[in-house]
GROMACS .gro file of C-alpha atoms in nm:
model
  425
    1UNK     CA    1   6.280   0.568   7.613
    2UNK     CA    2   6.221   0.277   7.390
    3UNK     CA    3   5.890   0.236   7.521
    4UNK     CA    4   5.764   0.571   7.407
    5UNK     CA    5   5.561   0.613   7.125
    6UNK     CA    6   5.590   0.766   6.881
    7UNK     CA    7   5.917   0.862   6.726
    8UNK     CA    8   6.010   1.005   6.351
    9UNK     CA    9   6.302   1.078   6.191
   10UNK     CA   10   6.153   1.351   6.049
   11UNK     CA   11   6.110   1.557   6.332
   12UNK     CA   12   6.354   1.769   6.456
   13UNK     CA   13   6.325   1.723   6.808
   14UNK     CA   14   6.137   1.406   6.952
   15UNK     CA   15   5.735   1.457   6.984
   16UNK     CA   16   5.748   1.847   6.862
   17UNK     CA   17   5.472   1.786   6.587
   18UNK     CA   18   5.284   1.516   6.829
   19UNK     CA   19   5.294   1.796   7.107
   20UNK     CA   20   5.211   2.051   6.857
   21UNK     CA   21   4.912   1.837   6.757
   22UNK     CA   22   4.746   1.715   7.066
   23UNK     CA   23   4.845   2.030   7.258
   24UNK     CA   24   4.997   1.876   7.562
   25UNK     CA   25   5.304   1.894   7.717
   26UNK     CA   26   5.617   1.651   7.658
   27UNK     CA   27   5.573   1.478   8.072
   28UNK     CA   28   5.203   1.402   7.980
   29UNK     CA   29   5.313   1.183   7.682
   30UNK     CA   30   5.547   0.930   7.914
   31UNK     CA   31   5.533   0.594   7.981
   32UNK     CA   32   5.117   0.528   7.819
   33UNK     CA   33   5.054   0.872   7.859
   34UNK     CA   34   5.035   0.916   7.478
   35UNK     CA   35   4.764   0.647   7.438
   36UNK     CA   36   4.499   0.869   7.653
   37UNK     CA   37   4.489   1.099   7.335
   38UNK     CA   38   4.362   0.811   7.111
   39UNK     CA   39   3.994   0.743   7.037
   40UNK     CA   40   3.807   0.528   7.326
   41UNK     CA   41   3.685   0.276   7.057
   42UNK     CA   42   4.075   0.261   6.896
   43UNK     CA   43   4.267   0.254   7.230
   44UNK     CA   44   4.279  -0.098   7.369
   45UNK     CA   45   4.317  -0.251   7.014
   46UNK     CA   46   4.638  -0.010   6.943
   47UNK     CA   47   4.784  -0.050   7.328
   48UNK     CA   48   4.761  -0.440   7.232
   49UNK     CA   49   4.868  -0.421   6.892
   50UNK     CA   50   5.188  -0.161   7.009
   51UNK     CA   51   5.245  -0.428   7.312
   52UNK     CA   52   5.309  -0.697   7.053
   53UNK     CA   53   5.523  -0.501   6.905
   54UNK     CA   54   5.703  -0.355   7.180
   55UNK     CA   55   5.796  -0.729   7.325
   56UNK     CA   56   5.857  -0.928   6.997
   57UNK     CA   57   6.049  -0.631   6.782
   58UNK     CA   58   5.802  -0.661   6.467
   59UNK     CA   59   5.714  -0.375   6.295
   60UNK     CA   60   5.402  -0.121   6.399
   61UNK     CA   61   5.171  -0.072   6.114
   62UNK     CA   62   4.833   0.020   6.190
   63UNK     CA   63   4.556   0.288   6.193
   64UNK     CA   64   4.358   0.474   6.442
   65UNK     CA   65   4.244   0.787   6.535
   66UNK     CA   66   4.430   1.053   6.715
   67UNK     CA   67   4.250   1.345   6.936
   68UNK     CA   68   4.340   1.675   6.805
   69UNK     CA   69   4.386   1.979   7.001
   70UNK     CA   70   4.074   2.162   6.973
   71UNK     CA   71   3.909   1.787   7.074
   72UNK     CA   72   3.857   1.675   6.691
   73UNK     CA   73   3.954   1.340   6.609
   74UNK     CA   74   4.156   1.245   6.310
   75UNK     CA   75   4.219   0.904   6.117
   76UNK     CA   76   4.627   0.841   6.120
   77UNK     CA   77   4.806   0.570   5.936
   78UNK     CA   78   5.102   0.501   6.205
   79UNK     CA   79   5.416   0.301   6.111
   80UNK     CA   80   5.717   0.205   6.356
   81UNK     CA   81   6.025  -0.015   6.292
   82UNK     CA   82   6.308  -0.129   6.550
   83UNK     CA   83   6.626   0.059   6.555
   84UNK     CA   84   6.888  -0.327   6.723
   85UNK     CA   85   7.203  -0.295   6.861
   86UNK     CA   86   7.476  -0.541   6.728
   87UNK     CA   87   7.336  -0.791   6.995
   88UNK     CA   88   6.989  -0.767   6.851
   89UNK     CA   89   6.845  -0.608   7.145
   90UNK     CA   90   6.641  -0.311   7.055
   91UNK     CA   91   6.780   0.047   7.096
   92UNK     CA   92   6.528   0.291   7.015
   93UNK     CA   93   6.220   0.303   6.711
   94UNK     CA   94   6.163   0.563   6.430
   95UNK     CA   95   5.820   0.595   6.351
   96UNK     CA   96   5.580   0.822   6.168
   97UNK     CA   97   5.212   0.941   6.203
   98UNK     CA   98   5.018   1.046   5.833
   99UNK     CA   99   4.714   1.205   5.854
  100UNK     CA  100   4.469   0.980   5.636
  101UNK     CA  101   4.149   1.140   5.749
  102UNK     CA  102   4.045   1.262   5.419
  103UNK     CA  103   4.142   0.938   5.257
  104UNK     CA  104   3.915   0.790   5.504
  105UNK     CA  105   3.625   1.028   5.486
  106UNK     CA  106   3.628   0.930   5.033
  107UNK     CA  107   3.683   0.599   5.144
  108UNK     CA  108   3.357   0.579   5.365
  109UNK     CA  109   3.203   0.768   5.104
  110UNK     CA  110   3.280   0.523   4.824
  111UNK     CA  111   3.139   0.253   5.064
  112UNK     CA  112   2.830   0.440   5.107
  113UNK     CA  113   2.767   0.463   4.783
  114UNK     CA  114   2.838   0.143   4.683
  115UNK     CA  115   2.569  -0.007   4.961
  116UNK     CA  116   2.312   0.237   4.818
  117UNK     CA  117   2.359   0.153   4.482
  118UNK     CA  118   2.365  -0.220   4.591
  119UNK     CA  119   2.040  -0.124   4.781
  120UNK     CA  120   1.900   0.018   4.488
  121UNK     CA  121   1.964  -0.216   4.288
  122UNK     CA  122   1.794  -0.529   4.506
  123UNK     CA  123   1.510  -0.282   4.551
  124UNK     CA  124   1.460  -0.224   4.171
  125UNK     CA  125   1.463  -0.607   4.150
  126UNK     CA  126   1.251  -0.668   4.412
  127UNK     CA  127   0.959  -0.431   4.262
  128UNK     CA  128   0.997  -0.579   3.937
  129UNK     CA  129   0.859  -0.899   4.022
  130UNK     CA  130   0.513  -0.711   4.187
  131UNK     CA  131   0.241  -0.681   3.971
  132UNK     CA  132   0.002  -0.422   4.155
  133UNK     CA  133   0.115  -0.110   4.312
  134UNK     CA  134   0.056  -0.172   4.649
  135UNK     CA  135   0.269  -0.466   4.700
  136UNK     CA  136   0.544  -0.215   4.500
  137UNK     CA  137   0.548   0.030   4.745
  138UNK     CA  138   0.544  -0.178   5.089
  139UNK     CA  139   0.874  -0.348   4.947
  140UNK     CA  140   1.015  -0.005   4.897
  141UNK     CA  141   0.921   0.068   5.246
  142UNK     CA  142   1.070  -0.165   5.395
  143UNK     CA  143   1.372  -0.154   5.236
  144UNK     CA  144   1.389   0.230   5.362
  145UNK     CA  145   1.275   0.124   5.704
  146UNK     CA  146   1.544  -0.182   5.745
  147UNK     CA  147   1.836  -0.082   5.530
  148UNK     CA  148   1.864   0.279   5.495
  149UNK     CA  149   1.724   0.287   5.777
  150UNK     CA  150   1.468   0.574   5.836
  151UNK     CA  151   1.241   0.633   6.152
  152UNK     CA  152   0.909   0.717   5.959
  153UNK     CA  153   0.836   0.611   5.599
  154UNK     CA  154   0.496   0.636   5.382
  155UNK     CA  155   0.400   0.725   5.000
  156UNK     CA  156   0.174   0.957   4.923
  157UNK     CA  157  -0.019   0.982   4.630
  158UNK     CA  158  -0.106   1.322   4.440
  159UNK     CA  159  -0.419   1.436   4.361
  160UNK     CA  160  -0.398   1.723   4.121
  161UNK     CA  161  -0.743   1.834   4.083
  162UNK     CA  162  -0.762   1.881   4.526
  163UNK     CA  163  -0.429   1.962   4.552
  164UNK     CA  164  -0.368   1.741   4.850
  165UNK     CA  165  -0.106   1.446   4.880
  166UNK     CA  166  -0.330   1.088   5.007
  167UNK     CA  167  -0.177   0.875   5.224
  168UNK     CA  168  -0.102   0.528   5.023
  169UNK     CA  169   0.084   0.311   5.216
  170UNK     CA  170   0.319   0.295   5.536
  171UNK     CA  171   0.622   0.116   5.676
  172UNK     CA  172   0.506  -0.156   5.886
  173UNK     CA  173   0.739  -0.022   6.143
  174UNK     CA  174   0.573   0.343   6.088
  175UNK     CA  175   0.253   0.251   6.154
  176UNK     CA  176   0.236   0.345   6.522
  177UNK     CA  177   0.405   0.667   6.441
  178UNK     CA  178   0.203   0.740   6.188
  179UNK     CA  179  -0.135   0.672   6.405
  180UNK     CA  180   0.008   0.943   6.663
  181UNK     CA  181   0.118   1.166   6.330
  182UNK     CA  182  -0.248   1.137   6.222
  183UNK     CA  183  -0.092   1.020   5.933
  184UNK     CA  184  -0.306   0.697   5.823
  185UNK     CA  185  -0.349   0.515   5.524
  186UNK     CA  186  -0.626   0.797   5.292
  187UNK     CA  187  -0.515   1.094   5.533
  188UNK     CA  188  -0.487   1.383   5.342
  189UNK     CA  189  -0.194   1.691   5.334
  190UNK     CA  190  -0.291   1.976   5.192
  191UNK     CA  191   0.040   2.073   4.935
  192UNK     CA  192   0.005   2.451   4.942
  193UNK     CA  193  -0.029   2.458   5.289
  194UNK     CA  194   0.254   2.281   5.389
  195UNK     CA  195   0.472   2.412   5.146
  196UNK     CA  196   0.534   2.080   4.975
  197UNK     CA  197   0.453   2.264   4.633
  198UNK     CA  198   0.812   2.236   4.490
  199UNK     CA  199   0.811   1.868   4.556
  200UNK     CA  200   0.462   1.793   4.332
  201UNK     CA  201   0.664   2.020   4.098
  202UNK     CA  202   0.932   1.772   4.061
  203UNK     CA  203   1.181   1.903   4.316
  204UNK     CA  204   1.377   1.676   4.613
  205UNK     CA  205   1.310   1.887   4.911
  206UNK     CA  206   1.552   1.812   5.182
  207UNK     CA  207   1.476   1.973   5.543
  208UNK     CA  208   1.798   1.928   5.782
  209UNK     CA  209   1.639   2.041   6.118
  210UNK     CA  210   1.257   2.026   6.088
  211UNK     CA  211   1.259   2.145   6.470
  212UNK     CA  212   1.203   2.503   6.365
  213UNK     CA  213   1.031   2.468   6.044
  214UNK     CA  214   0.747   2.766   5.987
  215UNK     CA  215   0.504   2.468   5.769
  216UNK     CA  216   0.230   2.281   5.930
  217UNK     CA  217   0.396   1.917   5.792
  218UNK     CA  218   0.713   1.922   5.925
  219UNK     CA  219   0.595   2.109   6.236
  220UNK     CA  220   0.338   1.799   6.264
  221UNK     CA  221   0.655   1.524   6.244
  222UNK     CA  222   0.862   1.748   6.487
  223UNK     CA  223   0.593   1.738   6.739
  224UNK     CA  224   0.599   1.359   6.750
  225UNK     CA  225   1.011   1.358   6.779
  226UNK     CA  226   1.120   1.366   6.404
  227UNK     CA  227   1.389   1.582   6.331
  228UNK     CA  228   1.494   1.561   5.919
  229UNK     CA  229   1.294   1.513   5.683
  230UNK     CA  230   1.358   1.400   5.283
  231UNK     CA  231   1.005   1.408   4.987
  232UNK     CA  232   1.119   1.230   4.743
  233UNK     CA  233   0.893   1.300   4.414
  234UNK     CA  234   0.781   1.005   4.172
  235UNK     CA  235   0.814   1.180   3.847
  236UNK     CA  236   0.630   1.004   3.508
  237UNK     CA  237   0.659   1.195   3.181
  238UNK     CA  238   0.689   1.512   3.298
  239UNK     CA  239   0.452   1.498   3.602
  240UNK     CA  240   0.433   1.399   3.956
  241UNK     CA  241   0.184   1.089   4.044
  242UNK     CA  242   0.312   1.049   4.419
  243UNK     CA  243   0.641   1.155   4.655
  244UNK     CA  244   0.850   0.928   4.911
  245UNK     CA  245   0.801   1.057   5.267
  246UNK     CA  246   1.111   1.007   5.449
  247UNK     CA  247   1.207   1.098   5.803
  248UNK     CA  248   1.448   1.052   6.104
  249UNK     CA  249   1.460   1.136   6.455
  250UNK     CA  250   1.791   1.294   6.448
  251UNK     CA  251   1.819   1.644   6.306
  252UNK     CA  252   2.071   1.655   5.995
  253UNK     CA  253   2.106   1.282   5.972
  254UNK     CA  254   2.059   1.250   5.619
  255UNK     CA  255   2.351   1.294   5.412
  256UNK     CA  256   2.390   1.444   5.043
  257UNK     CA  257   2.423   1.087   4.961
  258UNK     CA  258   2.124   0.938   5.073
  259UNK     CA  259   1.931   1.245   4.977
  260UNK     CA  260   2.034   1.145   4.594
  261UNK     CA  261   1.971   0.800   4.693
  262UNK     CA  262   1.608   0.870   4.746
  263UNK     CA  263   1.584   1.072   4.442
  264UNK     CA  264   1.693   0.772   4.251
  265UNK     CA  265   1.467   0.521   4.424
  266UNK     CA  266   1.185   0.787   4.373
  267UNK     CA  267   1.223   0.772   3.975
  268UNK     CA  268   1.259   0.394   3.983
  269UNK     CA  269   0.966   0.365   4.188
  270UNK     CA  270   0.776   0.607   3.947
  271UNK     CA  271   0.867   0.370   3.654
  272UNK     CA  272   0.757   0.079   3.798
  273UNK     CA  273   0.459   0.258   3.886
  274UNK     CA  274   0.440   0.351   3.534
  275UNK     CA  275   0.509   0.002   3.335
  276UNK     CA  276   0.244  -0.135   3.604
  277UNK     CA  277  -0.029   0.108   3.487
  278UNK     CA  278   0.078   0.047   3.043
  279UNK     CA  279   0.033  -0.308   3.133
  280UNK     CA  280  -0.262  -0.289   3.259
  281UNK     CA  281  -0.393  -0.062   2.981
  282UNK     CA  282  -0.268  -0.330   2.782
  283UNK     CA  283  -0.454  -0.598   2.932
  284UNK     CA  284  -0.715  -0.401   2.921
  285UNK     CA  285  -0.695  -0.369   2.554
  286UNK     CA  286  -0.636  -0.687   2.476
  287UNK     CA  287  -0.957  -0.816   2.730
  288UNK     CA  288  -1.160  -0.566   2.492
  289UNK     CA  289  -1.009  -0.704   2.157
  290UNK     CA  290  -1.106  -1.090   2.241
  291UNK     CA  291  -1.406  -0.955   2.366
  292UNK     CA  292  -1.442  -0.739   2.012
  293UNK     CA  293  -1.318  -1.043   1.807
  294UNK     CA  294  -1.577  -1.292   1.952
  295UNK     CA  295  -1.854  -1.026   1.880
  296UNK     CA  296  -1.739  -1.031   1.537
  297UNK     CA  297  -1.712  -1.378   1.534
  298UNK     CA  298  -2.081  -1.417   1.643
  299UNK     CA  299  -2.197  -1.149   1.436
  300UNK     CA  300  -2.017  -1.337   1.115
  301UNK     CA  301  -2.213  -1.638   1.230
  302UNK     CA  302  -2.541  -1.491   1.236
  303UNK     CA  303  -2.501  -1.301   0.938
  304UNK     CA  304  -2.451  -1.631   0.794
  305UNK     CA  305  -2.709  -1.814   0.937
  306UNK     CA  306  -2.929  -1.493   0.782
  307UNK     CA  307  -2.749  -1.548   0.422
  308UNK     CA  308  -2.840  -1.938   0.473
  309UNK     CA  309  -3.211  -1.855   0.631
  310UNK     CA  310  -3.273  -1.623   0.363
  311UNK     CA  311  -3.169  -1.915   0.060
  312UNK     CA  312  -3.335  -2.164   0.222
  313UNK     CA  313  -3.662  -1.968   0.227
  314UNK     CA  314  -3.627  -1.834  -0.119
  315UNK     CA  315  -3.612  -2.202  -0.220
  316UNK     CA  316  -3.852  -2.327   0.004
  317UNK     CA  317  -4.118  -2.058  -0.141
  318UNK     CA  318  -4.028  -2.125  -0.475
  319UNK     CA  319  -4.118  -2.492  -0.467
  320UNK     CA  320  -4.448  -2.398  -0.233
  321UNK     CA  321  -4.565  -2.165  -0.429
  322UNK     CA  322  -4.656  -2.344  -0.727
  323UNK     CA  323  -4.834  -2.642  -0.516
  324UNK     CA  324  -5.046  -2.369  -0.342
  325UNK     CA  325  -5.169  -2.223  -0.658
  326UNK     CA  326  -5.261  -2.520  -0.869
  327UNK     CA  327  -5.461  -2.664  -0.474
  328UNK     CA  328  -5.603  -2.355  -0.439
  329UNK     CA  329  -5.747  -2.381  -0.881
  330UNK     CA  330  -5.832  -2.725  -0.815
  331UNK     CA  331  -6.048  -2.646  -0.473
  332UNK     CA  332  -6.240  -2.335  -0.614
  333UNK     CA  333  -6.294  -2.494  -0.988
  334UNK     CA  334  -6.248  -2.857  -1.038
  335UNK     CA  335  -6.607  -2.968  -1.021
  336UNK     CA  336  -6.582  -3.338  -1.071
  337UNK     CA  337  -6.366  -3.384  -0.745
  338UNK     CA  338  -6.480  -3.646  -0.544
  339UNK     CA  339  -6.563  -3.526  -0.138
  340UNK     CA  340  -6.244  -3.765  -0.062
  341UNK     CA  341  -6.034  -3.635  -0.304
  342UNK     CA  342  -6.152  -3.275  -0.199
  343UNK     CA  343  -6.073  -3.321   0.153
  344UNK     CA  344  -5.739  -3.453   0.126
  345UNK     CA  345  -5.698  -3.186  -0.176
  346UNK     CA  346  -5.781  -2.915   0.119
  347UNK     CA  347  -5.525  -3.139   0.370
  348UNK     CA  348  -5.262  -3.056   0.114
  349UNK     CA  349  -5.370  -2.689   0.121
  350UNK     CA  350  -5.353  -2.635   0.493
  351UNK     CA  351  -4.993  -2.819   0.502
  352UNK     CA  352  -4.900  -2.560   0.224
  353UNK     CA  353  -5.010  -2.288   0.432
  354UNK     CA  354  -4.843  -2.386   0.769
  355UNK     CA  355  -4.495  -2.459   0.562
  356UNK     CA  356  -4.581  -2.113   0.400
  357UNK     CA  357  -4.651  -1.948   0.733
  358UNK     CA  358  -4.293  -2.112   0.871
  359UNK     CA  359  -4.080  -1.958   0.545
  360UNK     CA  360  -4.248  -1.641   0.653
  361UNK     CA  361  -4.092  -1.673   0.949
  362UNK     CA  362  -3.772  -1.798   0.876
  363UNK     CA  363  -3.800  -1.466   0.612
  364UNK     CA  364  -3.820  -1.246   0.869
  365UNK     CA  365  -3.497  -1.400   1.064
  366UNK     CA  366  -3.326  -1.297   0.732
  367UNK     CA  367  -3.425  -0.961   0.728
  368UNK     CA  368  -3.305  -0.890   1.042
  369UNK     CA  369  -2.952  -0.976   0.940
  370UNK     CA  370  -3.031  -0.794   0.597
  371UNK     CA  371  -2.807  -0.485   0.738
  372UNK     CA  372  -2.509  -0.708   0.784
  373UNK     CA  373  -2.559  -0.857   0.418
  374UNK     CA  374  -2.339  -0.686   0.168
  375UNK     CA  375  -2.513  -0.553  -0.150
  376UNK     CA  376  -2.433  -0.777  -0.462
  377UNK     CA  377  -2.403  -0.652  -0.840
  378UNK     CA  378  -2.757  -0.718  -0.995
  379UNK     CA  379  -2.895  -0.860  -1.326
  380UNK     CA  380  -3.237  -0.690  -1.355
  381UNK     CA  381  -3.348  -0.888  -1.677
  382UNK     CA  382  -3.272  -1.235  -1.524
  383UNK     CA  383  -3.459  -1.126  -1.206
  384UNK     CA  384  -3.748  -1.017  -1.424
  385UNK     CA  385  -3.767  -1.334  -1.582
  386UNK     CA  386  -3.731  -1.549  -1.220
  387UNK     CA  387  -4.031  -1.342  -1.106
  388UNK     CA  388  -4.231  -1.419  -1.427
  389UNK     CA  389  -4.175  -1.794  -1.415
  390UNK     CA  390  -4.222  -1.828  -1.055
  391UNK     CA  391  -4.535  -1.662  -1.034
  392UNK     CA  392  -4.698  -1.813  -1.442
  393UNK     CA  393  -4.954  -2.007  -1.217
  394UNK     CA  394  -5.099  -1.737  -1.073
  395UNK     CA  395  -5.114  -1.447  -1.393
  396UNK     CA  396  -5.157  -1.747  -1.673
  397UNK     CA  397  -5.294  -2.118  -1.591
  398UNK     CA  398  -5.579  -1.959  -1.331
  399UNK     CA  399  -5.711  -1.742  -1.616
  400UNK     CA  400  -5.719  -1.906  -1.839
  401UNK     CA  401  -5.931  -2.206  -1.650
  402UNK     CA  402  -6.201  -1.903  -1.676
  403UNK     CA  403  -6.125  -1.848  -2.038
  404UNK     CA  404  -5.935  -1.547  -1.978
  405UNK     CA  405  -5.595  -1.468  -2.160
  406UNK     CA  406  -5.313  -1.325  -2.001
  407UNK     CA  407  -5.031  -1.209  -2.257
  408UNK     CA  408  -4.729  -1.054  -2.082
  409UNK     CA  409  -4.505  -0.840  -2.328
  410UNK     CA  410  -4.123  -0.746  -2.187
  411UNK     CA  411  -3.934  -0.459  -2.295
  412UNK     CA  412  -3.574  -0.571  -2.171
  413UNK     CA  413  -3.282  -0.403  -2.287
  414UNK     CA  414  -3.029  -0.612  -2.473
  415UNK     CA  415  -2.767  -0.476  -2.239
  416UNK     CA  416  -2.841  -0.350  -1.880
  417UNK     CA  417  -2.580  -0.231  -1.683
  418UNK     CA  418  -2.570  -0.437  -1.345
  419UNK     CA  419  -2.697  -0.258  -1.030
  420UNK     CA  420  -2.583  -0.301  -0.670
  421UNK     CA  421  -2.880  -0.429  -0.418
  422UNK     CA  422  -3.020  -0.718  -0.251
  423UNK     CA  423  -3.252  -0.989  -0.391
  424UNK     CA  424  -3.535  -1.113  -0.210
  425UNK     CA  425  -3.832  -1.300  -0.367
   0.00000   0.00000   0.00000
């Protein structure tokens, strides 16, 4: 009987809570008998492992999973130690079977989650380093496509004003689903026909068995062999740009944790998304301000070519001006001039006139920049007298060459308060 398996001191008859459990009788259990209720994938490995055991007397410590009754397999931690005789040999073994199931079932639920947060995190990464939104969203695919993994994968984007979700990009390993889906890159979806309203709203919706489902979407990825379906929105400050279209052949294949998974992934996407359109509204902006700034810059530098135009033909007039009055009095009233004298007299007249003719012009450069030229506190009694002196020739010395006397009588008073203009003689 040492060969049978297994014992407990607990119980208190040999196999009455093993029999109880598997539901078989005591002859059934003899010899290997017992191993036939063990899991296919667990039995060799615990035969061997028990065979070790068996021959070199070392103790039994293992796991595996045991067939219940009603067919349902359980996860059992199993321990056995040799009961010797005082010769050594081995008399009998105690043993005992604990039901770890549920410690297994938290356990592959802790490991679950840790890969998908470890997959989330590497994805996060991975769409930081894209800098347009395409490139963001095939990584994301193919992370869902290779690691999740999912059977069909695309993003849609939402268009409020139509009301339909656009086809953005698909899984490379979609793609030939997605041509027999009708499901290509621009396709549209109408939302309130396919009852995908509470998703553009902000809501994960989660269909287990899509087999039977009443809405022309799901009905459409059922029809090409999908069976569950997760829409996964991508929420930014309060609205919904786009949603994660996620989907698997199997009916109720997606778990509680991967639906949350998605969720996550959806609002890291949606950030990404989101820093990726600021920064380009900042580049944007700051393209516009260099452009602004060097239209100031060139604006400056006219404006102060104008300033510099408009100085340089004040001054230039102010010294012609002068020279063409007395050549004009000495042409039309010097009588003893010479015909040489005359003619280079009337030389110096024309040159006059063509330098007179190119201040004009440089004049009118200034004025165009006139608007850009700030107005400057005034003295109207200097001004007065600039005008007078720069223009004596003409309203003193020529009249009085014809015996004619010009007197001119100001009326300035002692203290004029400046006023705010522009200058231009």
């Amino acid at each position: 009987r040492s060969t049978l398996f297994p014992y407990t001191t607990l119980f208190r008859s040999p196999y009455r809570q093993w029999l109880e459990y598997t539901g078989l009788d005591e002859g059934s259990q003899l010899g290997s008998g017992w191993a036939l209720q063990l899991h296919p994938d667990d039995r060799q490995r615990v035969q061997r492992e028990w065979a070790t055991a068996s021959s070199l007397g070392g103790n039994f410590d293992t796991e595996f999973r045991i067939r219940r009754y009603d067919g349902v397999y359980r996860w059992f931690k199993t321990r056995a130690v040799a009961l010797r005789d005082s010769s050594g040999a081995i008399v009998k073994w105690f043993g005992s079977n604990t039901d770890c199931e549920d410690h297994k079932q938290a356990e592959s639920r802790l490991r679950a989650q840790l890969e998908r947060m470890s997959l989330l995190d590497e994805t996060t990464r991975a769409i930081g380093d894209r800098q347009d939104l395409r490139s963001i969203f095939q990584v994301v695919l193919h992370r869902l496509e290779t690691d999740l993994p999912v059977d069909f994968g695309c993003i849609c984007l939402h268009d409020q004003h139509a009301q339909v979700l656009r086809v953005s990009c698909i899984g490379v390993q979609s793609a030939a689903l997605a041509a027999q889906l009708g499901l290509e890159e621009l396709a549209e979806v109408a939302v309130d026909a396919n009852g995908l309203a509470q998703c553009v709203r902000g809501q994960l919706v989660h269909e287990r068995n899509i087999t039977g489902s009443l809405h022309p979407f799901p009905q459409r990825l059922a029809q090409a062999g999908l069976g569950a379906l997760v829409i996964a929105p991508l929420p930014v400050e309060g609205k919904v740009f786009g949603v994660i279209v996620a989907a698997r052949r199997t009916p109720e294949s997606f778990t509680s944790g991967e639906c949350e998974f998605l969720r996550q992934l959806g609002s890291h996407v949606a950030l990404a998304a989101h820093q990726l359109q600021l920064y380009g509204s900042l580049q944007r902006a700051y393209d516009d301000l260099r452009r602004s700034q060097q239209s100031v810059i060139q604006q400056e530098r006219l404006r102060a070519l104008g300033q510099m135009a408009s100085g340089v033909a004040h001054d230039i007039n102010n010294a012609l001006s002068p020279a063409a009055i007395y050549a004009q009095s000495l042409l039309e009233h010097a009588s003893d001039l010479s015909d040489d004298a005359r003619r280079q007299l009337d030389t110096i007249h024309r040159a006059i006139g063509d330098a007179a003719r190119t201040v004009a012009r440089l004049r009118d450069f200034a004025r165009q920049e006139a608007g850009t030229e700030t107005p400057q506190p005034l003295d109207l009694n200097r001004t007065v007298t600039e005008v007078l002196e720069l223009t004596r020739a003409r309203w003193s010395d020529m009249p009085m060459e014809r015996g004619q006397v010009v007197q001119v009588v100001t009326e300035l008073a002692p203290v004029l308060p400046p006023e705010i203009g522009r200058a231009h003689v």
